[in-house]
Amino acid sequence: MLTYANHVGLLAEEIGPSGEQLGNFPKAVTHFSLITAARTPDEALDRQRD
């Protein structure tokens, strides 16, 4: 997913068929989604260790 980010790391609302960025750049949604995607497997691994 990070390969679709622009030069400052933001993701557009939509990604076109050839990877072009379409729509606005909702910064909060972009960052929240990436943080959640990173934390989920980390939390699962922590539960397995306990």
CSV table of C-alpha atoms in Angstrom, one decimal:
chain,number,residue,atom,x,y,z
A,1,MET,CA,0.0,0.0,0.0
A,2,LEU,CA,2.8,2.4,0.7
A,3,THR,CA,3.9,2.3,-2.9
A,4,TYR,CA,0.8,4.2,-3.7
A,5,ALA,CA,1.7,7.1,-1.4
A,6,ASN,CA,2.8,10.4,-2.9
A,7,HIS,CA,6.1,12.2,-2.3
A,8,VAL,CA,5.0,13.3,1.2
A,9,GLY,CA,3.5,9.9,2.2
A,10,LEU,CA,-0.2,10.7,1.7
A,11,LEU,CA,-2.7,8.3,0.1
A,12,ALA,CA,-5.5,9.6,-2.1
A,13,GLU,CA,-9.1,8.6,-1.5
A,14,GLU,CA,-9.0,6.4,-4.6
A,15,ILE,CA,-6.4,4.7,-6.6
A,16,GLY,CA,-7.0,4.4,-10.4
A,17,PRO,CA,-6.5,1.3,-12.5
A,18,SER,CA,-2.9,2.2,-13.4
A,19,GLY,CA,-2.0,3.4,-9.9
A,20,GLU,CA,-2.8,7.1,-10.3
A,21,GLN,CA,-4.1,9.0,-7.3
A,22,LEU,CA,-7.7,10.2,-7.5
A,23,GLY,CA,-9.7,12.4,-5.2
A,24,ASN,CA,-8.7,14.2,-2.1
A,25,PHE,CA,-6.0,13.4,0.5
A,26,PRO,CA,-7.7,12.6,3.8
A,27,LYS,CA,-4.7,12.8,6.1
A,28,ALA,CA,-6.2,11.5,9.3
A,29,VAL,CA,-7.8,8.4,7.5
A,30,THR,CA,-4.5,7.7,5.7
A,31,HIS,CA,-2.4,7.7,8.9
A,32,PHE,CA,-5.0,5.9,11.1
A,33,SER,CA,-5.3,3.1,8.5
A,34,LEU,CA,-1.5,2.6,8.3
A,35,ILE,CA,-1.1,2.7,12.0
A,36,THR,CA,-3.9,0.2,12.5
A,37,ALA,CA,-2.4,-2.1,9.8
A,38,ALA,CA,0.9,-2.0,11.6
A,39,ARG,CA,-0.4,-2.5,15.1
A,40,THR,CA,-2.7,-5.4,14.4
A,41,PRO,CA,-0.1,-8.1,13.6
A,42,ASP,CA,2.1,-6.7,16.4
A,43,GLU,CA,-0.6,-7.1,19.0
A,44,ALA,CA,-1.4,-10.6,17.8
A,45,LEU,CA,2.3,-11.6,18.2
A,46,ASP,CA,2.3,-10.1,21.7
A,47,ARG,CA,-0.7,-12.3,22.6
A,48,GLN,CA,1.0,-15.4,21.3
A,49,ARG,CA,4.1,-14.7,23.4
A,50,ASP,CA,2.0,-14.3,26.6
